[in-house]
Amino acid sequence: MKRNENITGLRKLLFYVRMSLTCAWRYWRRPAALMNASQLTRIFYRHKLKRLASGEYKLDFYLPRYPSEAFFTALEDKVVCRPPRPVSVVLSISKACAYKCPHCYQRKDDPSELPLPFLVESVRKMRDFGIIAWAVEGGEPLLRFERLEAVLAEIAGLEVWVNSTGHGATPEKIRRLAELKVTGVMSSIHSIDECKHDEFTGVAGSWRRALDFLRDCRAAGMLVGFNTVLTDREVVEGGIDRIMDLAAEHDCDYVQLIHPKACGAWMGKRFDAALHADAVRIACEAQRKYNSSKARIPSVLTAQVYEESPEMLGCCCGGIDRFYVGANGDVQPCEFVNISFGNLADVPFETAYERMRRAFPVPCQEWTCERHADEIAANAGDRLPLPWPETERLVAGWKCGSPTKVYDKMGIYR
Ligand SMILES: C[S@@+](CC[C@H](N)C(=O)[O-])C[C@H]1O[C@@H](n2cnc3c(N)ncnc32)[C@H](O)[C@@H]1O
Ligand code: SF4
Ligand code: SF4
């Protein structure tokens, strides 16, 4: 069986030259689009380049496979479309979940679900709008498999990832995910210590189940990875290296390191600012280390704090690059920002999207999930996200931060 492989050194350089020529061929009539495509793709050169068994390439965890149609649509969302469009959505299909993680960002969300035909119609609308990279999740999506299948059938062939704990997995469901052309699955692994992870999720056996699920999905041909939330203290004390070793041991393609956010069930939580700053610095260093050609571990580290740093794309919530749709239809700028720009059951997607774009006109370096966490917490009731009228009042006072360098240079958000 062909395996995924990391491309480094001269081969990586040659790949980028070939890709640039392909872009030049595609956009030679539009010099501005060509310049912008080059500005944008160049920043991914610092990442490990993965050649997949399918013959396609992954420049970055969040970018669709090259040279898929999804890749070029993502590029065109940015370099051709005016105004530029978002590339990705995190879509929750159900809040149902048997786990009790203390940090869960949707813990206080309304548990109702959009009726399935309406959910499917909304998915079609977002797909036709140019959303090309999908992270489909729950709660636990495998527990509501008929909903998951219906959604995946609409977006088969795009860049599709499923976030799942593996709870409720069966060989038939895994086979079906592969049939529906799911690119990859991500499972939460928050510790190398089985007991510690299980204590966090509140469910005995959850660590083992996640690893078994990833093993079976890999065998079915999908990419696999960990979604890992480490505390700042764990990061400072060498936790990233330990998780990366575990990921390599289990043949994972990716580790997405998510930094803890004061949202959902953790809304109002205080983090030590000095420790946090250290953790961010260490996570960025780790990203560079694990993406360098000298890295001895094949798994790729994708630390959110690096991907969202000023040297990369900054905060791209609010429909700049991404947004979130909760299980009951609330449109949020990001899963970690519990405010709603409208519920799809009440307003058309376009309306919620336009509201969101007005609130986040320019991509900025400051992280919305941190910058506005206290203010959102101060206005939150028992139920999240904040409904549109309160969101509207809140965001009216928000000022733009410092524009993200790469998008500023491209000049597409002025
Ligand atoms: C909501 S879960 C959805 C998929 C599945 N239920 C799971 O936990 O893997 C998506 C990811 O977000 C992470 N997450 C949830 N709340 C968070 C928070 N407040 N801060 C940081 N990460 C969070 C979870 O740990 C998980 O890795
Ligand atoms: S983070 Fe995921 S697994 Fe944990 S409670 Fe929330 S939805 Fe369930
Ligand atoms: S709000 Fe911005 S910085 Fe925070 S997680 Fe979302 S996209 Fe990233």
Short mmCIF file of C-alpha atoms and ligand atoms in Angstrom, two decimals:
data_model
loop_
_atom_site.label_atom_id
_atom_site.label_comp_id
_atom_site.label_asym_id
_atom_site.label_seq_id
_atom_site.Cartn_x
_atom_site.Cartn_y
_atom_site.Cartn_z
CA MET A 1 0.00 0.00 0.00
CA LYS A 2 1.33 3.48 -0.89
CA ARG A 3 2.00 5.68 2.11
CA ASN A 4 1.89 9.40 2.75
CA GLU A 5 5.34 10.94 2.70
CA ASN A 6 6.87 14.27 3.69
CA ILE A 7 8.70 16.13 0.95
CA THR A 8 11.65 18.26 1.97
CA GLY A 9 14.70 20.03 0.56
CA LEU A 10 15.12 20.32 -3.19
CA ARG A 11 12.01 18.23 -3.94
CA LYS A 12 9.90 20.64 -1.93
CA LEU A 13 11.41 23.61 -3.74
CA LEU A 14 10.73 21.96 -7.09
CA PHE A 15 7.15 21.28 -6.06
CA TYR A 16 6.63 24.97 -5.28
CA VAL A 17 8.16 25.94 -8.63
CA ARG A 18 5.82 23.53 -10.43
CA MET A 19 2.82 24.80 -8.49
CA SER A 20 3.74 28.42 -9.30
CA LEU A 21 3.92 27.56 -13.00
CA THR A 22 0.50 25.91 -12.81
CA CYS A 23 -0.91 29.04 -11.15
CA ALA A 24 0.80 31.23 -13.77
CA TRP A 25 -0.84 29.16 -16.52
CA ARG A 26 -4.22 29.53 -14.82
CA TYR A 27 -4.05 33.24 -14.06
CA TRP A 28 -1.78 34.65 -16.78
CA ARG A 29 -4.55 36.94 -17.95
CA ARG A 30 -4.92 38.35 -14.41
CA PRO A 31 -1.53 39.56 -13.19
CA ALA A 32 -2.97 40.84 -9.88
CA ALA A 33 -4.52 37.44 -9.09
CA LEU A 34 -1.24 35.75 -9.97
CA MET A 35 0.75 38.05 -7.67
CA ASN A 36 -1.71 37.41 -4.85
CA ALA A 37 -1.68 33.65 -5.37
CA SER A 38 2.09 33.76 -5.07
CA GLN A 39 1.98 35.97 -1.89
CA LEU A 40 -0.51 33.63 -0.26
CA THR A 41 0.92 30.22 -1.16
CA ARG A 42 4.44 31.40 -0.27
CA ILE A 43 3.66 31.59 3.44
CA PHE A 44 2.98 27.83 3.50
CA TYR A 45 6.52 27.06 2.40
CA ARG A 46 7.47 26.98 6.10
CA HIS A 47 5.16 23.98 6.58
CA LYS A 48 5.99 20.37 5.96
CA LEU A 49 4.78 19.36 2.52
CA LYS A 50 2.91 16.09 2.55
CA ARG A 51 2.60 13.91 -0.52
CA LEU A 52 -0.47 11.74 -0.07
CA ALA A 53 -0.85 8.16 -1.21
CA SER A 54 -3.41 9.51 -3.74
CA GLY A 55 -0.63 11.55 -5.40
CA GLU A 56 -2.08 14.85 -4.12
CA TYR A 57 -0.19 17.22 -1.82
CA LYS A 58 -1.06 18.98 1.44
CA LEU A 59 0.70 22.32 1.81
CA ASP A 60 -1.09 23.06 5.04
CA PHE A 61 -3.58 21.29 7.26
CA TYR A 62 -6.28 23.88 6.53
CA LEU A 63 -5.76 24.12 2.77
CA PRO A 64 -7.46 21.64 0.41
CA ARG A 65 -5.28 19.07 -1.33
CA TYR A 66 -3.29 20.25 -4.34
CA PRO A 67 -4.13 20.03 -7.25
CA SER A 68 -7.78 19.26 -6.42
CA GLU A 69 -10.55 21.53 -7.71
CA ALA A 70 -11.14 22.35 -4.04
CA PHE A 71 -7.60 23.78 -3.85
CA PHE A 72 -8.16 26.11 -6.79
CA THR A 73 -11.59 27.15 -5.52
CA ALA A 74 -9.96 28.05 -2.18
CA LEU A 75 -7.34 30.08 -4.00
CA GLU A 76 -9.95 31.78 -6.14
CA ASP A 77 -12.04 32.59 -3.06
CA LYS A 78 -9.10 34.84 -2.16
CA VAL A 79 -7.36 35.95 -5.30
CA VAL A 80 -10.19 36.24 -7.83
CA CYS A 81 -13.50 36.76 -5.99
CA ARG A 82 -14.36 40.31 -5.05
CA PRO A 83 -15.20 40.66 -2.24
CA PRO A 84 -13.04 37.68 -1.21
CA ARG A 85 -14.87 34.70 0.25
CA PRO A 86 -14.27 32.44 3.23
CA VAL A 87 -12.76 29.05 2.52
CA SER A 88 -13.96 26.98 5.44
CA VAL A 89 -16.71 26.29 7.90
CA VAL A 90 -16.89 24.25 11.08
CA LEU A 91 -20.33 22.70 11.05
CA SER A 92 -21.88 21.04 14.08
CA ILE A 93 -24.59 18.62 13.04
CA SER A 94 -25.73 17.75 16.57
CA LYS A 95 -24.90 18.65 20.12
CA ALA A 96 -25.45 15.04 21.22
CA CYS A 97 -22.42 13.77 23.12
CA ALA A 98 -21.94 11.42 26.06
CA TYR A 99 -18.65 13.02 27.14
CA LYS A 100 -18.32 15.65 29.83
CA CYS A 101 -15.23 17.65 28.90
CA PRO A 102 -15.01 20.65 31.22
CA HIS A 103 -14.03 23.08 28.43
CA CYS A 104 -16.64 22.24 25.77
CA TYR A 105 -17.42 25.33 23.70
CA GLN A 106 -20.94 24.19 22.96
CA ARG A 107 -21.91 23.06 26.45
CA LYS A 108 -24.36 25.96 26.89
CA ASP A 109 -25.77 25.89 23.35
CA ASP A 110 -29.42 25.19 22.69
CA PRO A 111 -29.65 21.37 22.25
CA SER A 112 -32.20 21.54 19.42
CA GLU A 113 -31.12 20.48 15.92
CA LEU A 114 -31.98 21.96 12.55
CA PRO A 115 -34.43 19.60 10.80
CA LEU A 116 -32.41 17.37 8.48
CA PRO A 117 -33.84 18.58 5.12
CA PHE A 118 -33.19 22.16 6.19
CA LEU A 119 -29.67 21.31 7.35
CA VAL A 120 -28.96 19.71 3.97
CA GLU A 121 -30.38 22.73 2.13
CA SER A 122 -28.16 25.04 4.21
CA VAL A 123 -25.12 22.89 3.45
CA ARG A 124 -25.88 23.14 -0.27
CA LYS A 125 -26.18 26.89 -0.02
CA MET A 126 -22.81 27.24 1.71
CA ARG A 127 -21.19 24.82 -0.74
CA ASP A 128 -22.55 26.74 -3.71
CA PHE A 129 -21.31 29.95 -2.10
CA GLY A 130 -17.74 28.61 -2.41
CA ILE A 131 -17.11 27.07 1.01
CA ILE A 132 -14.71 24.33 0.10
CA ALA A 133 -13.09 23.12 3.34
CA TRP A 134 -15.44 21.56 5.86
CA ALA A 135 -14.88 20.38 9.42
CA VAL A 136 -18.02 18.43 10.26
CA GLU A 137 -18.50 17.61 13.91
CA GLY A 138 -20.86 17.27 16.85
CA GLY A 139 -21.08 16.90 19.76
CA GLU A 140 -20.31 13.44 18.57
CA PRO A 141 -21.25 13.18 14.87
CA LEU A 142 -21.15 9.37 14.79
CA LEU A 143 -24.07 9.28 17.24
CA ARG A 144 -26.26 11.04 14.65
CA PHE A 145 -25.02 9.12 11.65
CA GLU A 146 -27.99 9.68 9.35
CA ARG A 147 -27.39 13.43 9.66
CA LEU A 148 -23.66 13.01 9.14
CA GLU A 149 -24.16 10.88 6.02
CA ALA A 150 -26.65 13.31 4.52
CA VAL A 151 -24.27 16.24 5.02
CA LEU A 152 -21.23 14.37 3.74
CA ALA A 153 -23.11 13.29 0.61
CA GLU A 154 -23.55 17.00 -0.32
CA ILE A 155 -19.88 17.84 0.03
CA ALA A 156 -18.19 14.62 -1.12
CA GLY A 157 -14.99 15.41 -3.02
CA LEU A 158 -14.36 18.75 -1.32
CA GLU A 159 -11.85 19.01 1.54
CA VAL A 160 -13.83 17.30 4.29
CA TRP A 161 -12.66 16.50 7.80
CA VAL A 162 -14.74 14.87 10.52
CA ASN A 163 -14.02 15.69 14.17
CA SER A 164 -15.05 12.73 16.28
CA THR A 165 -14.18 11.01 19.54
CA GLY A 166 -14.85 7.65 17.86
CA HIS A 167 -17.77 7.00 20.21
CA GLY A 168 -20.37 5.04 18.25
CA ALA A 169 -17.91 3.97 15.53
CA THR A 170 -18.53 0.66 13.73
CA PRO A 171 -16.72 -0.89 10.75
CA GLU A 172 -19.77 -0.04 8.57
CA LYS A 173 -19.74 3.63 9.59
CA ILE A 174 -16.00 3.89 8.93
CA ARG A 175 -16.42 2.24 5.53
CA ARG A 176 -19.19 4.74 4.75
CA LEU A 177 -17.00 7.72 5.72
CA ALA A 178 -14.38 6.47 3.27
CA GLU A 179 -17.05 5.92 0.58
CA LEU A 180 -18.23 9.48 1.09
CA LYS A 181 -14.65 10.62 0.35
CA VAL A 182 -13.89 12.06 3.76
CA THR A 183 -10.37 13.49 3.54
CA GLY A 184 -9.53 12.81 7.15
CA VAL A 185 -10.70 12.43 10.72
CA MET A 186 -9.46 14.14 13.85
CA SER A 187 -9.95 12.74 17.33
CA SER A 188 -9.34 14.51 20.61
CA ILE A 189 -6.32 13.22 22.51
CA HIS A 190 -5.51 15.59 25.33
CA SER A 191 -2.80 13.64 27.09
CA ILE A 192 -0.33 10.83 26.58
CA ASP A 193 -1.65 9.44 29.83
CA GLU A 194 -4.76 7.32 29.24
CA CYS A 195 -6.17 7.92 32.75
CA LYS A 196 -5.64 11.67 32.58
CA HIS A 197 -7.42 11.91 29.24
CA ASP A 198 -10.32 9.75 30.44
CA GLU A 199 -10.62 11.85 33.58
CA PHE A 200 -10.87 14.97 31.39
CA THR A 201 -13.60 13.55 29.14
CA GLY A 202 -15.34 11.93 32.13
CA VAL A 203 -15.58 8.64 30.19
CA ALA A 204 -13.46 5.58 30.92
CA GLY A 205 -11.99 4.10 27.73
CA SER A 206 -12.28 7.33 25.70
CA TRP A 207 -8.50 7.57 25.05
CA ARG A 208 -8.28 3.98 23.81
CA ARG A 209 -11.43 4.38 21.73
CA ALA A 210 -10.05 7.48 19.97
CA LEU A 211 -6.80 5.69 19.08
CA ASP A 212 -8.64 2.60 17.81
CA PHE A 213 -10.93 4.81 15.74
CA LEU A 214 -7.98 6.61 14.15
CA ARG A 215 -6.26 3.29 13.40
CA ASP A 216 -9.39 1.98 11.65
CA CYS A 217 -9.92 5.19 9.69
CA ARG A 218 -6.30 5.16 8.55
CA ALA A 219 -6.75 1.54 7.41
CA ALA A 220 -9.81 2.68 5.43
CA GLY A 221 -7.63 5.20 3.58
CA MET A 222 -8.37 8.46 5.40
CA LEU A 223 -5.84 10.89 6.86
CA VAL A 224 -5.89 10.93 10.66
CA GLY A 225 -4.80 13.20 13.47
CA PHE A 226 -5.15 14.37 17.05
CA ASN A 227 -7.01 17.45 18.20
CA THR A 228 -5.09 18.25 21.33
CA VAL A 229 -5.82 20.85 23.99
CA LEU A 230 -2.89 21.25 26.39
CA THR A 231 -2.88 23.69 29.28
CA ASP A 232 -0.29 26.46 29.15
CA ARG A 233 1.53 24.72 32.03
CA GLU A 234 1.65 21.43 30.08
CA VAL A 235 3.05 23.21 27.02
CA VAL A 236 5.71 24.95 29.09
CA GLU A 237 6.65 21.62 30.70
CA GLY A 238 7.31 19.82 27.40
CA GLY A 239 3.84 18.42 26.67
CA ILE A 240 4.04 19.05 22.92
CA ASP A 241 7.04 16.74 22.44
CA ARG A 242 5.26 13.98 24.34
CA ILE A 243 2.08 14.31 22.26
CA MET A 244 4.11 14.36 19.04
CA ASP A 245 5.85 11.12 20.06
CA LEU A 246 2.47 9.52 20.72
CA ALA A 247 1.16 10.77 17.37
CA ALA A 248 4.15 9.27 15.56
CA GLU A 249 3.76 6.00 17.43
CA HIS A 250 0.16 5.84 16.18
CA ASP A 251 1.03 6.83 12.61
CA CYS A 252 -0.88 10.13 12.71
CA ASP A 253 -0.60 12.59 9.87
CA TYR A 254 -1.42 15.68 11.94
CA VAL A 255 -1.60 17.04 15.44
CA GLN A 256 -3.73 20.15 15.68
CA LEU A 257 -2.74 21.89 18.90
CA ILE A 258 -5.68 23.97 20.09
CA HIS A 259 -4.98 26.52 22.81
CA PRO A 260 -7.47 26.65 25.70
CA LYS A 261 -10.18 29.26 25.19
CA ALA A 262 -12.36 30.99 27.75
CA CYS A 263 -15.59 30.16 25.95
CA GLY A 264 -18.51 27.75 26.31
CA ALA A 265 -18.22 25.84 29.57
CA TRP A 266 -14.92 27.66 30.21
CA MET A 267 -16.44 31.09 29.70
CA GLY A 268 -15.08 33.50 32.30
CA LYS A 269 -12.05 31.30 33.00
CA ARG A 270 -8.86 33.23 33.78
CA PHE A 271 -5.52 32.21 32.32
CA ASP A 272 -2.19 33.36 33.72
CA ALA A 273 -1.02 35.95 31.15
CA ALA A 274 2.74 35.39 31.61
CA LEU A 275 2.43 31.61 31.44
CA HIS A 276 0.19 31.93 28.39
CA ALA A 277 2.72 34.14 26.60
CA ASP A 278 5.42 31.53 27.32
CA ALA A 279 3.17 28.73 26.05
CA VAL A 280 2.44 30.63 22.83
CA ARG A 281 6.16 31.20 22.23
CA ILE A 282 6.99 27.53 22.90
CA ALA A 283 4.16 26.28 20.68
CA CYS A 284 5.38 28.50 17.82
CA GLU A 285 8.93 27.19 18.27
CA ALA A 286 7.59 23.63 18.28
CA GLN A 287 5.69 24.28 15.06
CA ARG A 288 8.90 25.45 13.38
CA LYS A 289 10.83 22.49 14.76
CA TYR A 290 8.30 19.83 13.71
CA ASN A 291 7.89 21.38 10.26
CA SER A 292 11.59 21.61 9.53
CA SER A 293 13.29 19.13 7.22
CA LYS A 294 15.32 17.93 10.21
CA ALA A 295 12.26 16.81 12.19
CA ARG A 296 12.63 13.15 13.01
CA ILE A 297 8.86 12.70 13.45
CA PRO A 298 6.72 12.38 10.30
CA SER A 299 3.50 13.70 11.94
CA VAL A 300 2.89 17.38 11.18
CA LEU A 301 2.27 19.80 14.04
CA THR A 302 -0.32 22.49 13.36
CA ALA A 303 -0.36 24.79 16.36
CA GLN A 304 -3.26 27.21 16.14
CA VAL A 305 -1.21 29.90 17.85
CA TYR A 306 1.33 29.69 15.03
CA GLU A 307 -1.20 29.51 12.19
CA GLU A 308 -2.94 32.55 13.71
CA SER A 309 0.27 34.45 14.36
CA PRO A 310 1.08 37.76 12.63
CA GLU A 311 3.59 35.98 10.36
CA MET A 312 0.84 33.65 9.13
CA LEU A 313 -2.86 34.50 8.69
CA GLY A 314 -3.76 36.11 12.03
CA CYS A 315 -7.34 35.78 13.23
CA CYS A 316 -9.50 34.88 10.25
CA CYS A 317 -12.83 34.41 11.99
CA GLY A 318 -16.03 36.17 10.97
CA GLY A 319 -16.15 34.76 7.46
CA ILE A 320 -12.71 36.07 6.49
CA ASP A 321 -11.41 32.53 6.09
CA ARG A 322 -13.76 30.69 8.40
CA PHE A 323 -16.90 30.71 10.52
CA TYR A 324 -18.99 28.27 12.53
CA VAL A 325 -22.55 27.01 12.33
CA GLY A 326 -23.89 25.45 15.51
CA ALA A 327 -26.21 22.44 15.58
CA ASN A 328 -29.31 24.58 16.09
CA GLY A 329 -28.37 26.90 13.20
CA ASP A 330 -26.64 29.81 14.93
CA VAL A 331 -24.00 31.43 12.72
CA GLN A 332 -20.94 32.37 14.79
CA PRO A 333 -17.68 34.00 13.67
CA CYS A 334 -15.75 31.06 15.14
CA GLU A 335 -16.64 28.05 17.28
CA PHE A 336 -14.64 29.69 20.10
CA VAL A 337 -16.60 32.96 19.99
CA ASN A 338 -20.10 32.41 21.37
CA ILE A 339 -22.00 35.20 19.63
CA SER A 340 -24.64 34.71 16.93
CA PHE A 341 -25.11 36.75 13.77
CA GLY A 342 -28.48 35.14 13.25
CA ASN A 343 -30.01 31.69 13.28
CA LEU A 344 -30.52 29.96 9.93
CA ALA A 345 -34.04 29.07 11.03
CA ASP A 346 -34.84 32.82 11.23
CA VAL A 347 -32.69 34.51 8.60
CA PRO A 348 -31.19 33.43 5.28
CA PHE A 349 -27.51 32.45 5.37
CA GLU A 350 -26.65 35.53 3.28
CA THR A 351 -28.06 37.85 5.95
CA ALA A 352 -26.12 36.27 8.81
CA TYR A 353 -23.02 36.23 6.63
CA GLU A 354 -23.32 39.92 5.64
CA ARG A 355 -23.78 40.93 9.27
CA MET A 356 -20.70 38.97 10.20
CA ARG A 357 -18.61 40.46 7.42
CA ARG A 358 -19.59 43.98 8.48
CA ALA A 359 -18.37 43.21 12.02
CA PHE A 360 -15.05 41.74 10.79
CA PRO A 361 -14.23 43.78 7.69
CA VAL A 362 -10.46 43.29 7.78
CA PRO A 363 -8.34 40.32 8.92
CA CYS A 364 -6.42 41.34 12.01
CA GLN A 365 -3.58 40.02 14.11
CA GLU A 366 -5.47 40.17 17.43
CA TRP A 367 -7.34 37.02 18.40
CA THR A 368 -11.06 37.72 18.76
CA CYS A 369 -11.50 34.70 21.07
CA GLU A 370 -9.12 36.33 23.56
CA ARG A 371 -9.59 40.02 22.91
CA HIS A 372 -13.36 39.98 23.43
CA ALA A 373 -13.73 37.01 25.79
CA ASP A 374 -14.40 39.09 28.93
CA GLU A 375 -16.92 41.31 27.22
CA ILE A 376 -18.82 38.32 25.82
CA ALA A 377 -18.77 36.66 29.25
CA ALA A 378 -20.06 39.83 30.89
CA ASN A 379 -23.07 39.84 28.55
CA ALA A 380 -23.74 36.09 28.52
CA GLY A 381 -26.72 34.44 30.16
CA ASP A 382 -27.26 30.72 30.80
CA ARG A 383 -27.68 30.02 27.09
CA LEU A 384 -25.06 30.56 24.39
CA PRO A 385 -24.34 31.94 21.89
CA LEU A 386 -25.51 35.52 22.56
CA PRO A 387 -28.50 36.11 20.28
CA TRP A 388 -28.24 38.55 17.37
CA PRO A 389 -29.74 41.65 19.06
CA GLU A 390 -27.16 41.43 21.87
CA THR A 391 -24.40 40.53 19.45
CA GLU A 392 -25.32 43.55 17.31
CA ARG A 393 -25.07 45.86 20.31
CA LEU A 394 -21.77 44.35 21.37
CA VAL A 395 -19.97 44.32 18.01
CA ALA A 396 -21.05 47.92 17.27
CA GLY A 397 -18.34 49.00 19.72
CA TRP A 398 -15.57 46.74 18.34
CA LYS A 399 -12.64 48.43 16.63
CA CYS A 400 -10.43 46.85 13.98
CA GLY A 401 -7.02 45.76 15.22
CA SER A 402 -3.74 45.67 13.29
CA PRO A 403 -4.28 44.24 9.81
CA THR A 404 -2.64 40.89 9.09
CA LYS A 405 0.46 41.43 6.96
CA VAL A 406 -0.16 38.95 4.16
CA TYR A 407 -3.74 40.08 3.49
CA ASP A 408 -2.72 43.71 3.85
CA LYS A 409 -0.05 43.26 1.16
CA MET A 410 -2.53 41.51 -1.09
CA GLY A 411 -4.84 44.49 -0.64
CA ILE A 412 -7.99 42.43 -1.00
CA TYR A 413 -9.79 43.55 2.18
CA ARG A 414 -9.47 47.34 1.84
C1 LIG B 1 -16.29 20.39 20.15
S1 LIG B 1 -15.12 19.25 19.68
C2 LIG B 1 -16.02 18.40 18.45
C3 LIG B 1 -15.56 16.98 18.17
C4 LIG B 1 -15.59 15.99 19.33
N1 LIG B 1 -16.70 16.14 20.15
C5 LIG B 1 -14.29 16.08 20.11
O1 LIG B 1 -14.30 16.54 21.23
O2 LIG B 1 -13.28 15.68 19.56
C6 LIG B 1 -13.82 20.04 18.76
C7 LIG B 1 -12.51 20.31 19.50
O3 LIG B 1 -12.63 21.53 20.22
C8 LIG B 1 -11.98 21.41 21.46
N2 LIG B 1 -12.54 22.37 22.42
C9 LIG B 1 -13.79 22.42 22.90
N3 LIG B 1 -13.94 23.45 23.76
C10 LIG B 1 -12.74 24.09 23.82
C11 LIG B 1 -12.24 25.22 24.54
N4 LIG B 1 -12.99 25.91 25.39
N5 LIG B 1 -10.95 25.57 24.35
C12 LIG B 1 -10.16 24.87 23.49
N6 LIG B 1 -10.58 23.80 22.79
C13 LIG B 1 -11.85 23.40 22.95
C14 LIG B 1 -12.26 19.96 21.84
O4 LIG B 1 -11.30 19.52 22.78
C15 LIG B 1 -12.12 19.25 20.52
O5 LIG B 1 -10.78 18.87 20.32
S1 SF4 B 2 -15.49 18.67 23.55
FE1 SF4 B 2 -16.37 17.16 22.18
S2 SF4 B 2 -16.32 15.25 23.34
FE2 SF4 B 2 -16.03 16.85 24.80
S3 SF4 B 2 -18.08 17.27 25.58
FE3 SF4 B 2 -17.69 18.71 23.90
S4 SF4 B 2 -18.53 17.75 22.10
FE4 SF4 B 2 -18.32 16.15 23.67
S1 SF4 B 3 -11.35 33.76 17.12
FE1 SF4 B 3 -9.75 33.99 15.62
S2 SF4 B 3 -7.86 33.52 16.72
FE2 SF4 B 3 -9.55 32.73 17.94
S3 SF4 B 3 -9.73 30.59 17.31
FE3 SF4 B 3 -11.17 31.77 16.10
S4 SF4 B 3 -10.06 32.28 14.21
FE4 SF4 B 3 -8.56 31.62 15.76
#
